[in-house]
Amino acid sequence: KEIINGNLILLGSPIGRFADTVLYLGPFYYYLQAPFVAIFKLDPVGVMVPIIIARLVTTLLVFIVTKKLFGSRVAILAAITSTISPYFLTSLGPPSQPYLIPLVVAAVVFLLLKNNWKKFGLAGLLTGLTTSLHYLGLSLFLALILYALYGFDKQRLKVLASMALGFFLT
């Protein structure tokens, strides 16, 4: 409601106290929800719409990536499993920032299938947004660094610089 009223925030919800400090999540999740909450006139249903869209897009990306890597049969099974898996649904808990992490991971994998160093900037940007959603996004950034170090010889510096620029921009 505060974002819709024009009071822009730079911090998300607190995730816990550590010694004398409070750690906060990034506000990106709330900015994604704001248009839907406004469209639904502050009805709580508006909060669920971006989550549902994210889950549908995640399923589509899982299908596309799996089809490219392993074929159509495996892709159909992977898409169905990612859609109805009780483990996947319960491990995410109630709608919150971690709901969008599988979408970003699938998008990053989709981007990197062509192994083009220019796409690492966008992958770094998406990884930075994921880290804004939840601190577990840092594990994706570390995986990208290892992939860049292992997969590129001549353009390694360009890849790392492009990825770091995208990450730190967010």
mmCIF file of N, CA and C in Angstrom, residues 41-140:
data_model
loop_
_atom_site.group_PDB
_atom_site.id
_atom_site.type_symbol
_atom_site.label_atom_id
_atom_site.label_comp_id
_atom_site.label_asym_id
_atom_site.label_seq_id
_atom_site.Cartn_x
_atom_site.Cartn_y
_atom_site.Cartn_z
ATOM 1 N N LYS A 41 -7.369 -3.284 -6.507
ATOM 2 C CA LYS A 41 -7.856 -2.313 -5.518
ATOM 3 C C LYS A 41 -7.598 -2.758 -4.070
ATOM 4 N N LEU A 42 -6.338 -3.097 -3.795
ATOM 5 C CA LEU A 42 -5.834 -3.485 -2.482
ATOM 6 C C LEU A 42 -6.426 -4.793 -1.959
ATOM 7 N N ASP A 43 -7.032 -5.588 -2.827
ATOM 8 C CA ASP A 43 -7.532 -6.908 -2.448
ATOM 9 C C ASP A 43 -6.330 -7.853 -2.349
ATOM 10 N N PRO A 44 -6.267 -8.706 -1.338
ATOM 11 C CA PRO A 44 -5.130 -9.624 -1.194
ATOM 12 C C PRO A 44 -4.947 -10.583 -2.371
ATOM 13 N N VAL A 45 -5.968 -10.771 -3.194
ATOM 14 C CA VAL A 45 -5.832 -11.625 -4.376
ATOM 15 C C VAL A 45 -4.750 -11.072 -5.307
ATOM 16 N N GLY A 46 -4.602 -9.765 -5.356
ATOM 17 C CA GLY A 46 -3.600 -9.138 -6.209
ATOM 18 C C GLY A 46 -2.187 -9.562 -5.881
ATOM 19 N N VAL A 47 -1.937 -9.955 -4.640
ATOM 20 C CA VAL A 47 -0.609 -10.402 -4.237
ATOM 21 C C VAL A 47 -0.277 -11.748 -4.883
ATOM 22 N N MET A 48 -1.289 -12.579 -5.100
ATOM 23 C CA MET A 48 -1.061 -13.923 -5.647
ATOM 24 C C MET A 48 -0.867 -13.937 -7.162
ATOM 25 N N VAL A 49 -1.373 -12.951 -7.866
ATOM 26 C CA VAL A 49 -1.324 -12.959 -9.333
ATOM 27 C C VAL A 49 0.116 -13.023 -9.858
ATOM 28 N N PRO A 50 1.059 -12.195 -9.385
ATOM 29 C CA PRO A 50 2.426 -12.331 -9.911
ATOM 30 C C PRO A 50 3.068 -13.667 -9.549
ATOM 31 N N ILE A 51 2.679 -14.254 -8.413
ATOM 32 C CA ILE A 51 3.212 -15.561 -8.025
ATOM 33 C C ILE A 51 2.722 -16.626 -9.011
ATOM 34 N N ILE A 52 1.447 -16.564 -9.354
ATOM 35 C CA ILE A 52 0.886 -17.523 -10.313
ATOM 36 C C ILE A 52 1.547 -17.358 -11.681
ATOM 37 N N ILE A 53 1.728 -16.132 -12.117
ATOM 38 C CA ILE A 53 2.387 -15.872 -13.398
ATOM 39 C C ILE A 53 3.823 -16.399 -13.368
ATOM 40 N N ALA A 54 4.521 -16.160 -12.273
ATOM 41 C CA ALA A 54 5.904 -16.642 -12.145
ATOM 42 C C ALA A 54 5.961 -18.161 -12.201
ATOM 43 N N ARG A 55 5.033 -18.838 -11.559
ATOM 44 C CA ARG A 55 5.016 -20.299 -11.585
ATOM 45 C C ARG A 55 4.739 -20.817 -12.998
ATOM 46 N N LEU A 56 3.826 -20.174 -13.733
ATOM 47 C CA LEU A 56 3.525 -20.590 -15.103
ATOM 48 C C LEU A 56 4.729 -20.384 -16.026
ATOM 49 N N VAL A 57 5.382 -19.235 -15.891
ATOM 50 C CA VAL A 57 6.561 -18.957 -16.720
ATOM 51 C C VAL A 57 7.704 -19.907 -16.358
ATOM 52 N N THR A 58 7.841 -20.234 -15.070
ATOM 53 C CA THR A 58 8.865 -21.188 -14.644
ATOM 54 C C THR A 58 8.628 -22.539 -15.294
ATOM 55 N N THR A 59 7.384 -22.990 -15.295
ATOM 56 C CA THR A 59 7.060 -24.267 -15.917
ATOM 57 C C THR A 59 7.397 -24.246 -17.407
ATOM 58 N N LEU A 60 7.067 -23.156 -18.070
ATOM 59 C CA LEU A 60 7.371 -23.031 -19.491
ATOM 60 C C LEU A 60 8.877 -23.068 -19.737
ATOM 61 N N LEU A 61 9.647 -22.338 -18.929
ATOM 62 C CA LEU A 61 11.104 -22.331 -19.098
ATOM 63 C C LEU A 61 11.715 -23.687 -18.773
ATOM 64 N N VAL A 62 11.193 -24.374 -17.752
ATOM 65 C CA VAL A 62 11.674 -25.732 -17.445
ATOM 66 C C VAL A 62 11.441 -26.633 -18.647
ATOM 67 N N PHE A 63 10.277 -26.516 -19.266
ATOM 68 C CA PHE A 63 9.976 -27.324 -20.449
ATOM 69 C C PHE A 63 10.951 -27.015 -21.593
ATOM 70 N N ILE A 64 11.148 -25.726 -21.889
ATOM 71 C CA ILE A 64 12.005 -25.333 -23.013
ATOM 72 C C ILE A 64 13.447 -25.782 -22.804
ATOM 73 N N VAL A 65 13.979 -25.534 -21.604
ATOM 74 C CA VAL A 65 15.372 -25.896 -21.318
ATOM 75 C C VAL A 65 15.545 -27.417 -21.354
ATOM 76 N N THR A 66 14.623 -28.137 -20.722
ATOM 77 C CA THR A 66 14.733 -29.595 -20.691
ATOM 78 C C THR A 66 14.588 -30.193 -22.088
ATOM 79 N N LYS A 67 13.705 -29.634 -22.897
ATOM 80 C CA LYS A 67 13.533 -30.133 -24.262
ATOM 81 C C LYS A 67 14.813 -29.945 -25.064
ATOM 82 N N LYS A 68 15.443 -28.794 -24.889
ATOM 83 C CA LYS A 68 16.680 -28.516 -25.629
ATOM 84 C C LYS A 68 17.815 -29.451 -25.177
ATOM 85 N N LEU A 69 17.849 -29.757 -23.880
ATOM 86 C CA LEU A 69 18.935 -30.585 -23.362
ATOM 87 C C LEU A 69 18.676 -32.088 -23.495
ATOM 88 N N PHE A 70 17.413 -32.524 -23.273
ATOM 89 C CA PHE A 70 17.160 -33.959 -23.157
ATOM 90 C C PHE A 70 16.054 -34.510 -24.059
ATOM 91 N N GLY A 71 15.280 -33.652 -24.730
ATOM 92 C CA GLY A 71 14.227 -34.143 -25.609
ATOM 93 C C GLY A 71 12.828 -33.890 -25.065
ATOM 94 N N SER A 72 11.829 -34.151 -25.907
ATOM 95 C CA SER A 72 10.433 -33.816 -25.602
ATOM 96 C C SER A 72 9.835 -34.633 -24.462
ATOM 97 N N ARG A 73 10.077 -35.936 -24.442
ATOM 98 C CA ARG A 73 9.482 -36.771 -23.388
ATOM 99 C C ARG A 73 9.943 -36.347 -22.003
ATOM 100 N N VAL A 74 11.214 -36.149 -21.867
ATOM 101 C CA VAL A 74 11.754 -35.730 -20.570
ATOM 102 C C VAL A 74 11.249 -34.329 -20.219
ATOM 103 N N ALA A 75 11.112 -33.462 -21.217
ATOM 104 C CA ALA A 75 10.641 -32.092 -20.984
ATOM 105 C C ALA A 75 9.209 -32.090 -20.457
ATOM 106 N N ILE A 76 8.362 -32.934 -21.025
ATOM 107 C CA ILE A 76 6.974 -33.010 -20.546
ATOM 108 C C ILE A 76 6.946 -33.505 -19.101
ATOM 109 N N LEU A 77 7.717 -34.533 -18.809
ATOM 110 C CA LEU A 77 7.778 -35.058 -17.441
ATOM 111 C C LEU A 77 8.319 -34.008 -16.468
ATOM 112 N N ALA A 78 9.355 -33.280 -16.872
ATOM 113 C CA ALA A 78 9.933 -32.246 -16.000
ATOM 114 C C ALA A 78 8.951 -31.113 -15.752
ATOM 115 N N ALA A 79 8.230 -30.697 -16.789
ATOM 116 C CA ALA A 79 7.248 -29.616 -16.630
ATOM 117 C C ALA A 79 6.118 -30.033 -15.707
ATOM 118 N N ILE A 80 5.618 -31.256 -15.879
ATOM 119 C CA ILE A 80 4.536 -31.742 -15.007
ATOM 120 C C ILE A 80 5.034 -31.863 -13.572
ATOM 121 N N THR A 81 6.236 -32.401 -13.402
ATOM 122 C CA THR A 81 6.796 -32.557 -12.060
ATOM 123 C C THR A 81 6.996 -31.209 -11.378
ATOM 124 N N SER A 82 7.512 -30.230 -12.105
ATOM 125 C CA SER A 82 7.736 -28.919 -11.487
ATOM 126 C C SER A 82 6.421 -28.201 -11.177
ATOM 127 N N THR A 83 5.344 -28.604 -11.847
ATOM 128 C CA THR A 83 4.051 -27.962 -11.625
ATOM 129 C C THR A 83 3.315 -28.548 -10.433
ATOM 130 N N ILE A 84 3.352 -29.863 -10.279
ATOM 131 C CA ILE A 84 2.514 -30.498 -9.252
ATOM 132 C C ILE A 84 3.303 -31.164 -8.135
ATOM 133 N N SER A 85 4.602 -31.046 -8.139
ATOM 134 C CA SER A 85 5.433 -31.696 -7.127
ATOM 135 C C SER A 85 5.106 -31.187 -5.727
ATOM 136 N N PRO A 86 4.636 -32.064 -4.839
ATOM 137 C CA PRO A 86 4.357 -31.619 -3.461
ATOM 138 C C PRO A 86 5.606 -31.080 -2.768
ATOM 139 N N TYR A 87 6.758 -31.694 -3.042
ATOM 140 C CA TYR A 87 7.990 -31.204 -2.429
ATOM 141 C C TYR A 87 8.281 -29.775 -2.857
ATOM 142 N N PHE A 88 8.186 -29.523 -4.154
ATOM 143 C CA PHE A 88 8.472 -28.187 -4.687
ATOM 144 C C PHE A 88 7.505 -27.164 -4.110
ATOM 145 N N LEU A 89 6.229 -27.520 -4.038
ATOM 146 C CA LEU A 89 5.225 -26.586 -3.534
ATOM 147 C C LEU A 89 5.372 -26.326 -2.036
ATOM 148 N N THR A 90 5.614 -27.380 -1.240
ATOM 149 C CA THR A 90 5.704 -27.187 0.202
ATOM 150 C C THR A 90 7.045 -26.601 0.627
ATOM 151 N N SER A 91 8.111 -26.896 -0.110
ATOM 152 C CA SER A 91 9.411 -26.358 0.303
ATOM 153 C C SER A 91 9.496 -24.849 0.103
ATOM 154 N N LEU A 92 8.680 -24.309 -0.795
ATOM 155 C CA LEU A 92 8.676 -22.861 -0.985
ATOM 156 C C LEU A 92 7.899 -22.143 0.113
ATOM 157 N N GLY A 93 7.013 -22.862 0.778
ATOM 158 C CA GLY A 93 6.230 -22.246 1.857
ATOM 159 C C GLY A 93 5.183 -21.296 1.308
ATOM 160 N N PRO A 94 4.681 -20.404 2.149
ATOM 161 C CA PRO A 94 3.675 -19.443 1.676
ATOM 162 C C PRO A 94 4.304 -18.465 0.681
ATOM 163 N N PRO A 95 3.494 -17.829 -0.153
ATOM 164 C CA PRO A 95 4.048 -16.903 -1.150
ATOM 165 C C PRO A 95 4.979 -15.872 -0.528
ATOM 166 N N SER A 96 6.181 -15.825 -1.048
ATOM 167 C CA SER A 96 7.191 -14.901 -0.546
ATOM 168 C C SER A 96 8.276 -14.769 -1.608
ATOM 169 N N GLN A 97 9.342 -14.118 -1.270
ATOM 170 C CA GLN A 97 10.431 -13.882 -2.210
ATOM 171 C C GLN A 97 10.985 -15.165 -2.828
ATOM 172 N N PRO A 98 11.188 -16.251 -2.077
ATOM 173 C CA PRO A 98 11.764 -17.448 -2.690
ATOM 174 C C PRO A 98 10.915 -18.048 -3.807
ATOM 175 N N TYR A 99 9.646 -17.684 -3.918
ATOM 176 C CA TYR A 99 8.809 -18.202 -4.996
ATOM 177 C C TYR A 99 9.347 -17.819 -6.372
ATOM 178 N N LEU A 100 10.031 -16.699 -6.462
ATOM 179 C CA LEU A 100 10.499 -16.234 -7.761
ATOM 180 C C LEU A 100 11.892 -16.746 -8.113
ATOM 181 N N ILE A 101 12.589 -17.341 -7.166
ATOM 182 C CA ILE A 101 13.949 -17.817 -7.419
ATOM 183 C C ILE A 101 13.985 -18.909 -8.495
ATOM 184 N N PRO A 102 13.089 -19.915 -8.485
ATOM 185 C CA PRO A 102 13.144 -20.905 -9.575
ATOM 186 C C PRO A 102 12.935 -20.288 -10.962
ATOM 187 N N LEU A 103 12.108 -19.260 -11.048
ATOM 188 C CA LEU A 103 11.895 -18.580 -12.322
ATOM 189 C C LEU A 103 13.197 -17.957 -12.818
ATOM 190 N N VAL A 104 13.901 -17.278 -11.935
ATOM 191 C CA VAL A 104 15.142 -16.613 -12.337
ATOM 192 C C VAL A 104 16.211 -17.646 -12.690
ATOM 193 N N VAL A 105 16.291 -18.728 -11.929
ATOM 194 C CA VAL A 105 17.277 -19.772 -12.233
ATOM 195 C C VAL A 105 16.990 -20.373 -13.606
ATOM 196 N N ALA A 106 15.723 -20.678 -13.892
ATOM 197 C CA ALA A 106 15.367 -21.228 -15.202
ATOM 198 C C ALA A 106 15.682 -20.229 -16.312
ATOM 199 N N ALA A 107 15.434 -18.949 -16.076
ATOM 200 C CA ALA A 107 15.728 -17.930 -17.080
ATOM 201 C C ALA A 107 17.226 -17.815 -17.332
ATOM 202 N N VAL A 108 18.027 -17.880 -16.279
ATOM 203 C CA VAL A 108 19.486 -17.793 -16.429
ATOM 204 C C VAL A 108 20.002 -19.003 -17.213
ATOM 205 N N VAL A 109 19.518 -20.194 -16.879
ATOM 206 C CA VAL A 109 19.947 -21.389 -17.616
ATOM 207 C C VAL A 109 19.542 -21.272 -19.088
ATOM 208 N N PHE A 110 18.341 -20.783 -19.338
ATOM 209 C CA PHE A 110 17.863 -20.590 -20.705
ATOM 210 C C PHE A 110 18.770 -19.624 -21.469
ATOM 211 N N LEU A 111 19.179 -18.540 -20.814
ATOM 212 C CA LEU A 111 20.059 -17.560 -21.450
ATOM 213 C C LEU A 111 21.425 -18.148 -21.799
ATOM 214 N N LEU A 112 21.907 -19.014 -20.934
ATOM 215 C CA LEU A 112 23.279 -19.496 -21.094
ATOM 216 C C LEU A 112 23.401 -20.732 -21.968
ATOM 217 N N LEU A 113 22.283 -21.237 -22.480
ATOM 218 C CA LEU A 113 22.358 -22.422 -23.332
ATOM 219 C C LEU A 113 23.180 -22.187 -24.590
ATOM 220 N N LYS A 114 23.201 -20.967 -25.089
ATOM 221 C CA LYS A 114 23.949 -20.672 -26.312
ATOM 222 C C LYS A 114 25.415 -20.365 -26.035
ATOM 223 N N ASN A 115 25.782 -20.251 -24.774
ATOM 224 C CA ASN A 115 27.182 -20.023 -24.382
ATOM 225 C C ASN A 115 27.769 -18.760 -25.001
ATOM 226 N N ASN A 116 26.979 -17.700 -25.022
ATOM 227 C CA ASN A 116 27.399 -16.430 -25.590
ATOM 228 C C ASN A 116 27.791 -15.500 -24.434
ATOM 229 N N TRP A 117 28.991 -14.964 -24.458
ATOM 230 C CA TRP A 117 29.460 -14.166 -23.324
ATOM 231 C C TRP A 117 28.618 -12.925 -23.107
ATOM 232 N N LYS A 118 27.982 -12.407 -24.165
ATOM 233 C CA LYS A 118 27.180 -11.192 -24.022
ATOM 234 C C LYS A 118 25.955 -11.410 -23.141
ATOM 235 N N LYS A 119 25.480 -12.626 -23.061
ATOM 236 C CA LYS A 119 24.307 -12.930 -22.248
ATOM 237 C C LYS A 119 24.642 -12.997 -20.763
ATOM 238 N N PHE A 120 25.916 -13.026 -20.424
ATOM 239 C CA PHE A 120 26.287 -13.080 -19.019
ATOM 240 C C PHE A 120 25.945 -11.784 -18.289
ATOM 241 N N GLY A 121 25.904 -10.664 -19.002
ATOM 242 C CA GLY A 121 25.491 -9.404 -18.370
ATOM 243 C C GLY A 121 24.056 -9.475 -17.902
ATOM 244 N N LEU A 122 23.183 -10.012 -18.745
ATOM 245 C CA LEU A 122 21.781 -10.182 -18.370
ATOM 246 C C LEU A 122 21.644 -11.240 -17.280
ATOM 247 N N ALA A 123 22.439 -12.300 -17.368
ATOM 248 C CA ALA A 123 22.422 -13.323 -16.327
ATOM 249 C C ALA A 123 22.876 -12.726 -14.988
ATOM 250 N N GLY A 124 23.882 -11.864 -15.016
ATOM 251 C CA GLY A 124 24.323 -11.186 -13.796
ATOM 252 C C GLY A 124 23.251 -10.266 -13.242
ATOM 253 N N LEU A 125 22.542 -9.570 -14.137
ATOM 254 C CA LEU A 125 21.444 -8.697 -13.726
ATOM 255 C C LEU A 125 20.344 -9.508 -13.048
ATOM 256 N N LEU A 126 19.946 -10.620 -13.667
ATOM 257 C CA LEU A 126 18.915 -11.481 -13.076
ATOM 258 C C LEU A 126 19.372 -12.064 -11.739
ATOM 259 N N THR A 127 20.652 -12.400 -11.650
ATOM 260 C CA THR A 127 21.178 -12.939 -10.400
ATOM 261 C C THR A 127 21.178 -11.871 -9.302
ATOM 262 N N GLY A 128 21.474 -10.639 -9.673
ATOM 263 C CA GLY A 128 21.392 -9.550 -8.699
ATOM 264 C C GLY A 128 19.976 -9.338 -8.203
ATOM 265 N N LEU A 129 19.009 -9.434 -9.121
ATOM 266 C CA LEU A 129 17.602 -9.318 -8.706
ATOM 267 C C LEU A 129 17.216 -10.475 -7.799
ATOM 268 N N THR A 130 17.721 -11.658 -8.096
ATOM 269 C CA THR A 130 17.439 -12.816 -7.245
ATOM 270 C C THR A 130 18.012 -12.605 -5.854
ATOM 271 N N THR A 131 19.194 -12.041 -5.772
ATOM 272 C CA THR A 131 19.796 -11.767 -4.474
ATOM 273 C C THR A 131 18.991 -10.716 -3.725
ATOM 274 N N SER A 132 18.364 -9.794 -4.459
ATOM 275 C CA SER A 132 17.461 -8.827 -3.829
ATOM 276 C C SER A 132 16.226 -9.529 -3.272
ATOM 277 N N LEU A 133 15.787 -10.586 -3.960
ATOM 278 C CA LEU A 133 14.635 -11.342 -3.478
ATOM 279 C C LEU A 133 14.974 -12.143 -2.228
ATOM 280 N N HIS A 134 16.148 -12.771 -2.234
ATOM 281 C CA HIS A 134 16.531 -13.604 -1.098
ATOM 282 C C HIS A 134 18.043 -13.821 -1.163
ATOM 283 N N TYR A 135 18.674 -13.905 -0.018
ATOM 284 C CA TYR A 135 20.126 -14.043 0.025
ATOM 285 C C TYR A 135 20.607 -15.338 -0.624
ATOM 286 N N LEU A 136 19.737 -16.327 -0.793
ATOM 287 C CA LEU A 136 20.132 -17.570 -1.455
ATOM 288 C C LEU A 136 20.475 -17.354 -2.932
ATOM 289 N N GLY A 137 20.115 -16.193 -3.487
ATOM 290 C CA GLY A 137 20.484 -15.864 -4.852
ATOM 291 C C GLY A 137 21.997 -15.785 -5.037
ATOM 292 N N LEU A 138 22.722 -15.584 -3.963
ATOM 293 C CA LEU A 138 24.187 -15.553 -4.060
ATOM 294 C C LEU A 138 24.746 -16.893 -4.527
ATOM 295 N N SER A 139 24.066 -17.986 -4.201
ATOM 296 C CA SER A 139 24.544 -19.294 -4.656
ATOM 297 C C SER A 139 24.471 -19.387 -6.176
ATOM 298 N N LEU A 140 23.470 -18.763 -6.795
ATOM 299 C CA LEU A 140 23.387 -18.727 -8.253
ATOM 300 C C LEU A 140 24.537 -17.910 -8.835
#
